[in-house]
Amino acid sequence: METDCTSDDLPVNGVTAPLPAGTRLLHIGPHKTGTTAIQGALFAARDLLPEHGVVFPAHSRHPMEAALAACARPAMIGDTAPTEKHWRRLLEQVGATGGKTSVISSEFFADAEDDDTIARIVEQLGGERVHVLVTLRPLTKIMPSQWQQYVQNGLRMGYDSWLTHMLRKAPYEQPNPSFWRRHRHDRLVERWARAVGAERITVVVVDDRDREGLMRTFEQLLGLPENLLQPVPDAANRSLTLAETEMLRNLNKEFRGNGLPDELYSKLVRNGAVMHMKNACSPSPEDVKILTPEWAVEAAAEIGARMAGRIGDLGVRVIGEPGLLSAVPEAPAPDGIPVPRISPEAAARALYGALAAAAESPVRHASPAKARTVHQASSKELMRVLGHRCLKKLRRR
């Protein structure tokens, strides 16, 4: 059902009226709320959308670099820094849509933290034509998924400790200041409402019981035929299991402890080992999931209830059931995290992924011989030398 509507486009028989023709629908996420699924479906249907008056103005599924540049946020560890050129390119693509409805989607827009930045983004995308869409899921489901994503970007802190820092250690900003910038959802909606007005914000509460419900909501908002948007399989977007995440977290410790360069992490670890493991290994029912202890579930649900109340007071349109944002799982996890056990196959796949990524930039010329032999060097020294050699070849490439 839909609540707290401030416009005349109330749902009729469960169907939401489409936004006005020519709207520029800006989907800002945040992270872990179905963004990848929507982006994949829109990109797959991009050739069919124009006949229904809608355009998906991007050359890739997710214009991440453009969003990062617009929000003045850094790239993921080791990746090429986004530039104004990325943002300008997306603006040109949006401008080329003319009077048609267009949809721009990136969860990284949720990382914009000040009013001036948000106002500039809105103005450059079309000012009064912009309608902001925010998709929300319960914190209790976001937290484990977001933690393992941070580990994929170099985090070395375990889940229990991370939860303690996020929920119990004021000002709740370490080790990931971006978490509450993205996931204090009431403040996120309020920031964007100051730029576009409450009447031009729609909040969709995602119901995980209806796997394609978000697709249908997008179709209705954009005036598309039902079932035009279809899920696109994407193994690379799956979350890591607890064992996989713990393996990577310990690798992060070794990586940082040996002072290897960030570019090497991006190439060999995130886009090598982790990507190949995701694509080649599907989690089995026996794999231990990332379970949130009961105390953290209760704390997250309490925050979710407060956020839902504040969002309702803002006067924005809400599609879905706000009560889901504070729902507690029927069987919350016990305190303590189970001991993870990674399969030999998954470990082998990860190692192969790193080797395959390294093989794309082979070392053809060895460095001059050192006074000591390899056997006389420490493992820390060997890892540092190997890392810098690989990085040197990557830069040459």
CSV table of C-alpha atoms in Angstrom, one decimal:
chain,number,residue,atom,x,y,z
A,1,MET,CA,0.0,0.0,0.0
A,2,GLU,CA,1.0,3.6,-0.4
A,3,THR,CA,1.0,6.1,2.5
A,4,ASP,CA,1.8,9.8,3.1
A,5,CYS,CA,1.1,10.8,-0.5
A,6,THR,CA,1.3,14.5,-1.2
A,7,SER,CA,0.2,14.5,-4.8
A,8,ASP,CA,-2.8,13.4,-6.8
A,9,ASP,CA,-1.2,10.3,-8.3
A,10,LEU,CA,-2.6,7.9,-5.6
A,11,PRO,CA,-2.6,4.2,-6.6
A,12,VAL,CA,-5.7,2.9,-8.1
A,13,ASN,CA,-6.2,-0.9,-7.6
A,14,GLY,CA,-2.6,-1.1,-6.5
A,15,VAL,CA,-1.2,0.7,-9.5
A,16,THR,CA,0.8,3.9,-9.1
A,17,ALA,CA,0.2,6.6,-11.7
A,18,PRO,CA,3.2,7.4,-13.9
A,19,LEU,CA,5.3,10.5,-13.4
A,20,PRO,CA,4.7,13.3,-15.9
A,21,ALA,CA,6.2,12.9,-19.3
A,22,GLY,CA,9.7,14.5,-19.5
A,23,THR,CA,10.5,13.7,-15.9
A,24,ARG,CA,14.2,13.0,-15.1
A,25,LEU,CA,13.9,10.3,-12.6
A,26,LEU,CA,17.0,10.2,-10.4
A,27,HIS,CA,17.3,7.0,-8.4
A,28,ILE,CA,19.9,7.6,-5.6
A,29,GLY,CA,19.8,4.2,-4.0
A,30,PRO,CA,21.2,3.9,-1.3
A,31,HIS,CA,23.4,0.9,-1.5
A,32,LYS,CA,22.0,-2.6,-0.9
A,33,THR,CA,18.4,-1.7,-1.8
A,34,GLY,CA,18.0,-3.4,-5.1
A,35,THR,CA,20.0,-0.9,-7.2
A,36,THR,CA,22.1,-3.4,-9.2
A,37,ALA,CA,19.0,-5.4,-10.2
A,38,ILE,CA,17.2,-2.3,-11.4
A,39,GLN,CA,20.2,-1.0,-13.3
A,40,GLY,CA,20.7,-4.3,-14.9
A,41,ALA,CA,17.1,-4.5,-16.0
A,42,LEU,CA,17.0,-1.0,-17.3
A,43,PHE,CA,20.2,-1.4,-19.3
A,44,ALA,CA,19.0,-4.7,-20.8
A,45,ALA,CA,15.8,-3.0,-21.9
A,46,ARG,CA,17.4,0.2,-23.1
A,47,ASP,CA,16.6,-0.5,-26.8
A,48,LEU,CA,12.9,-1.1,-26.0
A,49,LEU,CA,12.4,1.9,-23.7
A,50,PRO,CA,12.3,4.7,-26.3
A,51,GLU,CA,9.2,3.4,-28.0
A,52,HIS,CA,7.4,4.0,-24.6
A,53,GLY,CA,8.9,7.5,-24.3
A,54,VAL,CA,11.6,6.6,-21.8
A,55,VAL,CA,15.4,6.7,-22.2
A,56,PHE,CA,18.2,5.2,-20.1
A,57,PRO,CA,21.0,7.6,-20.8
A,58,ALA,CA,24.2,5.7,-20.0
A,59,HIS,CA,26.7,3.7,-21.9
A,60,SER,CA,27.0,1.2,-19.1
A,61,ARG,CA,24.7,-0.5,-16.6
A,62,HIS,CA,25.9,1.8,-13.8
A,63,PRO,CA,27.5,5.3,-14.3
A,64,MET,CA,29.4,5.0,-11.1
A,65,GLU,CA,32.3,7.2,-12.1
A,66,ALA,CA,29.9,10.0,-13.1
A,67,ALA,CA,28.1,9.8,-9.7
A,68,LEU,CA,31.3,9.7,-7.7
A,69,ALA,CA,32.6,12.8,-9.6
A,70,ALA,CA,29.3,14.7,-9.1
A,71,CYS,CA,29.4,14.0,-5.4
A,72,ALA,CA,33.2,14.7,-5.1
A,73,ARG,CA,33.7,11.2,-3.7
A,74,PRO,CA,36.8,9.0,-4.2
A,75,ALA,CA,36.9,5.9,-6.2
A,76,MET,CA,37.1,2.4,-4.7
A,77,ILE,CA,40.5,1.5,-3.4
A,78,GLY,CA,43.0,1.3,-6.3
A,79,ASP,CA,40.6,2.3,-9.0
A,80,THR,CA,41.2,5.2,-11.3
A,81,ALA,CA,39.9,8.5,-9.8
A,82,PRO,CA,36.7,9.8,-11.3
A,83,THR,CA,36.9,13.1,-13.0
A,84,GLU,CA,34.5,15.9,-14.1
A,85,LYS,CA,34.8,14.4,-17.6
A,86,HIS,CA,32.7,11.4,-16.4
A,87,TRP,CA,30.0,13.6,-15.0
A,88,ARG,CA,29.9,15.9,-18.1
A,89,ARG,CA,29.6,12.9,-20.3
A,90,LEU,CA,26.5,11.7,-18.4
A,91,LEU,CA,25.0,15.2,-18.4
A,92,GLU,CA,25.4,15.3,-22.2
A,93,GLN,CA,23.6,12.0,-22.5
A,94,VAL,CA,20.8,13.2,-20.3
A,95,GLY,CA,20.5,16.4,-22.3
A,96,ALA,CA,20.3,14.4,-25.6
A,97,THR,CA,17.1,12.8,-24.3
A,98,GLY,CA,15.2,16.0,-25.0
A,99,GLY,CA,11.6,16.0,-23.8
A,100,LYS,CA,11.5,12.3,-23.1
A,101,THR,CA,11.4,10.8,-19.7
A,102,SER,CA,14.8,9.6,-18.6
A,103,VAL,CA,16.0,7.6,-15.6
A,104,ILE,CA,19.5,7.9,-14.0
A,105,SER,CA,20.4,5.4,-11.4
A,106,SER,CA,23.4,5.2,-9.1
A,107,GLU,CA,23.5,4.4,-5.4
A,108,PHE,CA,26.6,6.6,-5.1
A,109,PHE,CA,24.4,9.7,-5.4
A,110,ALA,CA,23.5,8.9,-1.8
A,111,ASP,CA,27.0,9.8,-0.8
A,112,ALA,CA,26.4,13.5,-1.5
A,113,GLU,CA,26.7,15.0,1.9
A,114,ASP,CA,26.1,18.7,1.6
A,115,ASP,CA,23.2,20.9,0.3
A,116,ASP,CA,25.3,22.8,-2.2
A,117,THR,CA,26.5,19.5,-3.9
A,118,ILE,CA,22.9,18.1,-4.0
A,119,ALA,CA,21.5,21.4,-5.4
A,120,ARG,CA,24.1,21.5,-8.1
A,121,ILE,CA,23.4,17.9,-9.2
A,122,VAL,CA,19.7,18.6,-9.3
A,123,GLU,CA,20.1,21.8,-11.3
A,124,GLN,CA,22.5,20.3,-13.8
A,125,LEU,CA,20.2,17.3,-14.4
A,126,GLY,CA,17.3,19.5,-15.2
A,127,GLY,CA,16.1,21.4,-12.1
A,128,GLU,CA,12.4,21.2,-11.8
A,129,ARG,CA,12.2,18.2,-14.1
A,130,VAL,CA,14.1,16.1,-11.6
A,131,HIS,CA,12.1,13.7,-9.4
A,132,VAL,CA,14.2,11.8,-6.8
A,133,LEU,CA,13.5,8.1,-6.1
A,134,VAL,CA,14.9,6.5,-2.9
A,135,THR,CA,14.7,2.8,-2.3
A,136,LEU,CA,14.9,1.5,1.2
A,137,ARG,CA,15.3,-1.9,3.0
A,138,PRO,CA,15.6,-2.6,6.7
A,139,LEU,CA,18.9,-1.9,8.4
A,140,THR,CA,18.9,-5.4,9.7
A,141,LYS,CA,19.3,-6.7,6.2
A,142,ILE,CA,21.6,-3.9,5.0
A,143,MET,CA,24.2,-4.2,7.7
A,144,PRO,CA,25.7,-7.7,6.9
A,145,SER,CA,25.6,-7.0,3.2
A,146,GLN,CA,27.2,-3.6,3.6
A,147,TRP,CA,29.9,-5.0,5.9
A,148,GLN,CA,31.0,-7.6,3.4
A,149,GLN,CA,31.0,-5.0,0.7
A,150,TYR,CA,33.4,-2.8,2.8
A,151,VAL,CA,35.6,-5.9,3.2
A,152,GLN,CA,35.7,-6.1,-0.6
A,153,ASN,CA,37.1,-2.6,-0.5
A,154,GLY,CA,39.9,-3.3,1.9
A,155,LEU,CA,38.2,-3.3,5.4
A,156,ARG,CA,40.0,-5.5,8.0
A,157,MET,CA,37.6,-5.3,10.9
A,158,GLY,CA,35.5,-8.3,11.9
A,159,TYR,CA,31.7,-8.1,11.8
A,160,ASP,CA,31.1,-8.0,15.6
A,161,SER,CA,33.6,-5.2,16.0
A,162,TRP,CA,32.2,-3.4,13.0
A,163,LEU,CA,28.7,-3.5,14.5
A,164,THR,CA,30.0,-2.3,17.8
A,165,HIS,CA,31.6,0.7,16.1
A,166,MET,CA,28.6,1.5,14.0
A,167,LEU,CA,26.0,1.1,16.8
A,168,ARG,CA,27.8,1.7,20.1
A,169,LYS,CA,30.8,3.9,19.6
A,170,ALA,CA,30.0,7.6,19.1
A,171,PRO,CA,30.2,9.4,16.8
A,172,TYR,CA,29.6,6.1,14.9
A,173,GLU,CA,31.9,7.2,12.0
A,174,GLN,CA,34.8,4.7,12.1
A,175,PRO,CA,35.9,2.7,10.3
A,176,ASN,CA,33.4,3.7,7.5
A,177,PRO,CA,32.0,7.2,7.7
A,178,SER,CA,30.0,6.6,4.6
A,179,PHE,CA,27.7,4.0,6.3
A,180,TRP,CA,25.4,6.4,8.1
A,181,ARG,CA,25.7,9.0,5.4
A,182,ARG,CA,24.0,6.5,3.2
A,183,HIS,CA,21.9,4.6,5.7
A,184,ARG,CA,20.5,7.2,8.1
A,185,HIS,CA,17.6,7.1,5.6
A,186,ASP,CA,15.5,9.9,7.2
A,187,ARG,CA,18.4,12.3,6.9
A,188,LEU,CA,19.2,11.2,3.4
A,189,VAL,CA,15.6,11.9,2.3
A,190,GLU,CA,15.6,15.2,4.2
A,191,ARG,CA,18.8,16.4,2.4
A,192,TRP,CA,17.4,15.7,-1.0
A,193,ALA,CA,13.9,17.1,-0.1
A,194,ARG,CA,15.6,20.5,0.6
A,195,ALA,CA,16.8,20.5,-3.0
A,196,VAL,CA,13.7,19.3,-4.9
A,197,GLY,CA,10.8,19.7,-2.4
A,198,ALA,CA,8.9,16.9,-0.7
A,199,GLU,CA,6.4,16.7,-3.6
A,200,ARG,CA,9.2,15.6,-5.9
A,201,ILE,CA,10.5,12.7,-3.8
A,202,THR,CA,9.2,9.1,-3.9
A,203,VAL,CA,10.4,6.6,-1.3
A,204,VAL,CA,9.9,2.9,-2.1
A,205,VAL,CA,10.1,0.5,0.8
A,206,VAL,CA,11.4,-2.7,-0.8
A,207,ASP,CA,9.6,-5.9,0.2
A,208,ASP,CA,11.9,-8.8,-0.1
A,209,ARG,CA,9.0,-11.2,-0.1
A,210,ASP,CA,8.1,-9.9,-3.6
A,211,ARG,CA,11.3,-10.4,-5.6
A,212,GLU,CA,10.0,-8.5,-8.6
A,213,GLY,CA,8.0,-5.8,-6.8
A,214,LEU,CA,10.6,-3.1,-7.3
A,215,MET,CA,10.7,-3.8,-11.1
A,216,ARG,CA,6.9,-3.4,-11.3
A,217,THR,CA,7.1,-0.1,-9.3
A,218,PHE,CA,9.6,1.3,-11.7
A,219,GLU,CA,7.5,0.3,-14.7
A,220,GLN,CA,4.5,2.1,-13.2
A,221,LEU,CA,6.4,5.2,-12.4
A,222,LEU,CA,7.9,5.3,-15.9
A,223,GLY,CA,4.7,4.4,-17.6
A,224,LEU,CA,6.1,1.2,-19.0
A,225,PRO,CA,4.2,-2.0,-19.9
A,226,GLU,CA,4.1,-4.6,-17.2
A,227,ASN,CA,7.0,-7.1,-17.3
A,228,LEU,CA,9.1,-5.1,-19.7
A,229,LEU,CA,11.8,-5.0,-17.0
A,230,GLN,CA,13.2,-8.4,-16.3
A,231,PRO,CA,15.9,-9.5,-13.8
A,232,VAL,CA,19.3,-10.1,-15.3
A,233,PRO,CA,21.4,-12.8,-13.7
A,234,ASP,CA,24.6,-11.3,-12.2
A,235,ALA,CA,26.7,-13.7,-10.2
A,236,ALA,CA,29.4,-10.9,-9.8
A,237,ASN,CA,26.9,-9.0,-7.6
A,238,ARG,CA,26.2,-11.7,-5.1
A,239,SER,CA,27.2,-11.2,-1.5
A,240,LEU,CA,30.1,-13.2,-0.1
A,241,THR,CA,29.5,-15.9,2.4
A,242,LEU,CA,30.9,-15.5,5.9
A,243,ALA,CA,33.8,-17.8,5.1
A,244,GLU,CA,34.6,-16.0,1.8
A,245,THR,CA,34.4,-12.6,3.6
A,246,GLU,CA,36.7,-13.8,6.4
A,247,MET,CA,39.2,-15.2,3.9
A,248,LEU,CA,39.3,-11.8,2.2
A,249,ARG,CA,39.4,-9.9,5.4
A,250,ASN,CA,42.5,-11.8,6.5
A,251,LEU,CA,44.0,-11.2,3.1
A,252,ASN,CA,43.4,-7.5,3.6
A,253,LYS,CA,45.4,-7.7,6.8
A,254,GLU,CA,48.3,-9.2,5.0
A,255,PHE,CA,48.0,-6.8,2.1
A,256,ARG,CA,48.0,-3.7,4.3
A,257,GLY,CA,50.6,-5.1,6.7
A,258,ASN,CA,53.1,-5.5,3.9
A,259,GLY,CA,52.6,-2.1,2.4
A,260,LEU,CA,51.4,-3.2,-1.1
A,261,PRO,CA,50.0,-0.5,-3.4
A,262,ASP,CA,46.3,0.1,-3.8
A,263,GLU,CA,46.4,-0.4,-7.5
A,264,LEU,CA,47.5,-3.9,-7.0
A,265,TYR,CA,44.6,-4.6,-4.7
A,266,SER,CA,42.1,-3.4,-7.3
A,267,LYS,CA,43.7,-5.5,-10.1
A,268,LEU,CA,44.5,-8.7,-8.3
A,269,VAL,CA,42.2,-8.9,-5.3
A,270,ARG,CA,38.9,-7.2,-6.0
A,271,ASN,CA,38.8,-7.6,-9.7
A,272,GLY,CA,40.8,-10.8,-9.8
A,273,ALA,CA,40.4,-13.2,-6.9
A,274,VAL,CA,37.1,-12.0,-5.6
A,275,MET,CA,35.4,-11.5,-9.0
A,276,HIS,CA,36.5,-15.0,-10.2
A,277,MET,CA,35.4,-16.6,-7.0
A,278,LYS,CA,31.9,-15.0,-7.3
A,279,ASN,CA,31.5,-16.0,-10.9
A,280,ALA,CA,32.8,-19.6,-10.5
A,281,CYS,CA,31.4,-20.6,-7.1
A,282,SER,CA,27.8,-20.5,-6.0
A,283,PRO,CA,27.1,-20.6,-2.3
A,284,SER,CA,25.7,-23.9,-1.1
A,285,PRO,CA,23.0,-24.4,1.6
A,286,GLU,CA,25.8,-25.5,4.0
A,287,ASP,CA,27.7,-22.2,3.7
A,288,VAL,CA,27.4,-20.1,6.9
A,289,LYS,CA,25.7,-16.8,6.2
A,290,ILE,CA,26.7,-13.5,7.8
A,291,LEU,CA,24.5,-13.5,10.9
A,292,THR,CA,23.8,-10.4,12.9
A,293,PRO,CA,23.7,-10.9,16.7
A,294,GLU,CA,20.5,-10.2,18.5
A,295,TRP,CA,21.6,-7.0,20.3
A,296,ALA,CA,22.5,-5.5,16.9
A,297,VAL,CA,19.3,-6.6,15.3
A,298,GLU,CA,17.3,-4.9,18.1
A,299,ALA,CA,19.3,-1.7,17.9
A,300,ALA,CA,19.0,-1.6,14.1
A,301,ALA,CA,15.2,-2.2,14.3
A,302,GLU,CA,14.8,0.6,16.8
A,303,ILE,CA,16.7,3.0,14.5
A,304,GLY,CA,14.6,1.8,11.6
A,305,ALA,CA,11.4,2.7,13.4
A,306,ARG,CA,12.6,6.2,14.2
A,307,MET,CA,13.7,6.7,10.6
A,308,ALA,CA,10.4,5.5,9.2
A,309,GLY,CA,8.5,8.0,11.5
A,310,ARG,CA,10.7,10.9,10.5
A,311,ILE,CA,10.3,10.1,6.8
A,312,GLY,CA,6.5,10.0,7.2
A,313,ASP,CA,6.7,13.5,8.8
A,314,LEU,CA,8.6,14.9,5.8
A,315,GLY,CA,5.5,14.7,3.6
A,316,VAL,CA,7.2,12.8,0.8
A,317,ARG,CA,5.3,10.0,-1.1
A,318,VAL,CA,6.0,6.6,0.4
A,319,ILE,CA,5.2,3.4,-1.6
A,320,GLY,CA,5.2,0.2,0.4
A,321,GLU,CA,5.0,-0.7,4.0
A,322,PRO,CA,7.1,1.6,6.3
A,323,GLY,CA,6.7,-0.9,9.1
A,324,LEU,CA,9.1,-3.2,7.2
A,325,LEU,CA,11.9,-0.8,8.0
A,326,SER,CA,11.7,-1.8,11.7
A,327,ALA,CA,10.7,-5.4,11.3
A,328,VAL,CA,12.7,-7.9,13.4
A,329,PRO,CA,13.5,-11.3,11.8
A,330,GLU,CA,11.4,-14.1,13.4
A,331,ALA,CA,14.5,-15.9,14.5
A,332,PRO,CA,17.3,-13.4,15.2
A,333,ALA,CA,20.8,-14.8,15.2
A,334,PRO,CA,22.4,-15.6,18.6
A,335,ASP,CA,25.2,-13.6,20.0
A,336,GLY,CA,28.5,-14.5,18.5
A,337,ILE,CA,29.5,-15.3,14.9
A,338,PRO,CA,29.8,-19.0,13.8
A,339,VAL,CA,33.3,-20.2,12.8
A,340,PRO,CA,33.5,-20.0,9.0
A,341,ARG,CA,34.9,-22.9,6.9
A,342,ILE,CA,35.8,-22.0,3.3
A,343,SER,CA,35.8,-24.9,0.8
A,344,PRO,CA,39.0,-25.8,-1.0
A,345,GLU,CA,37.2,-25.1,-4.3
A,346,ALA,CA,36.4,-21.5,-3.4
A,347,ALA,CA,39.9,-20.9,-2.1
A,348,ALA,CA,41.3,-22.3,-5.3
A,349,ARG,CA,39.0,-20.2,-7.5
A,350,ALA,CA,40.1,-17.1,-5.6
A,351,LEU,CA,43.8,-17.9,-6.0
A,352,TYR,CA,43.3,-18.7,-9.7
A,353,GLY,CA,41.5,-15.4,-10.2
A,354,ALA,CA,44.4,-13.5,-8.8
A,355,LEU,CA,46.9,-15.4,-10.9
A,356,ALA,CA,44.8,-14.9,-14.1
A,357,ALA,CA,44.7,-11.1,-13.4
A,358,ALA,CA,48.4,-11.1,-12.9
A,359,ALA,CA,49.0,-13.0,-16.1
A,360,GLU,CA,47.3,-10.3,-18.1
A,361,SER,CA,50.3,-8.1,-17.2
A,362,PRO,CA,53.2,-10.5,-17.1
A,363,VAL,CA,56.6,-9.5,-15.7
A,364,ARG,CA,59.0,-9.7,-18.7
A,365,HIS,CA,62.1,-8.1,-17.3
A,366,ALA,CA,63.4,-9.0,-13.9
A,367,SER,CA,64.9,-6.4,-11.7
A,368,PRO,CA,68.7,-6.4,-11.2
A,369,ALA,CA,69.8,-9.1,-8.8
A,370,LYS,CA,70.1,-8.2,-5.2
A,371,ALA,CA,73.1,-9.0,-2.9
A,372,ARG,CA,70.9,-11.5,-1.1
A,373,THR,CA,69.2,-14.6,-2.5
A,374,VAL,CA,65.4,-15.0,-2.4
A,375,HIS,CA,65.8,-17.5,0.5
A,376,GLN,CA,67.6,-14.9,2.5
A,377,ALA,CA,64.8,-12.3,2.2
A,378,SER,CA,61.8,-12.2,4.6
A,379,SER,CA,58.3,-12.9,3.3
A,380,LYS,CA,57.4,-9.3,4.0
A,381,GLU,CA,60.2,-8.1,1.7
A,382,LEU,CA,59.2,-10.6,-1.0
A,383,MET,CA,55.6,-9.5,-1.0
A,384,ARG,CA,56.6,-5.9,-1.2
A,385,VAL,CA,59.0,-6.5,-4.2
A,386,LEU,CA,56.4,-8.7,-6.0
A,387,GLY,CA,53.7,-6.0,-5.5
A,388,HIS,CA,55.8,-3.2,-6.8
A,389,ARG,CA,56.9,-5.3,-9.8
A,390,CYS,CA,53.3,-6.1,-10.7
A,391,LEU,CA,52.3,-2.4,-10.2
A,392,LYS,CA,55.2,-1.3,-12.5
A,393,LYS,CA,53.9,-3.6,-15.3
A,394,LEU,CA,50.3,-2.5,-14.8
A,395,ARG,CA,51.4,1.2,-15.2
A,396,ARG,CA,53.4,0.3,-18.3
A,397,ARG,CA,50.3,-1.4,-19.7
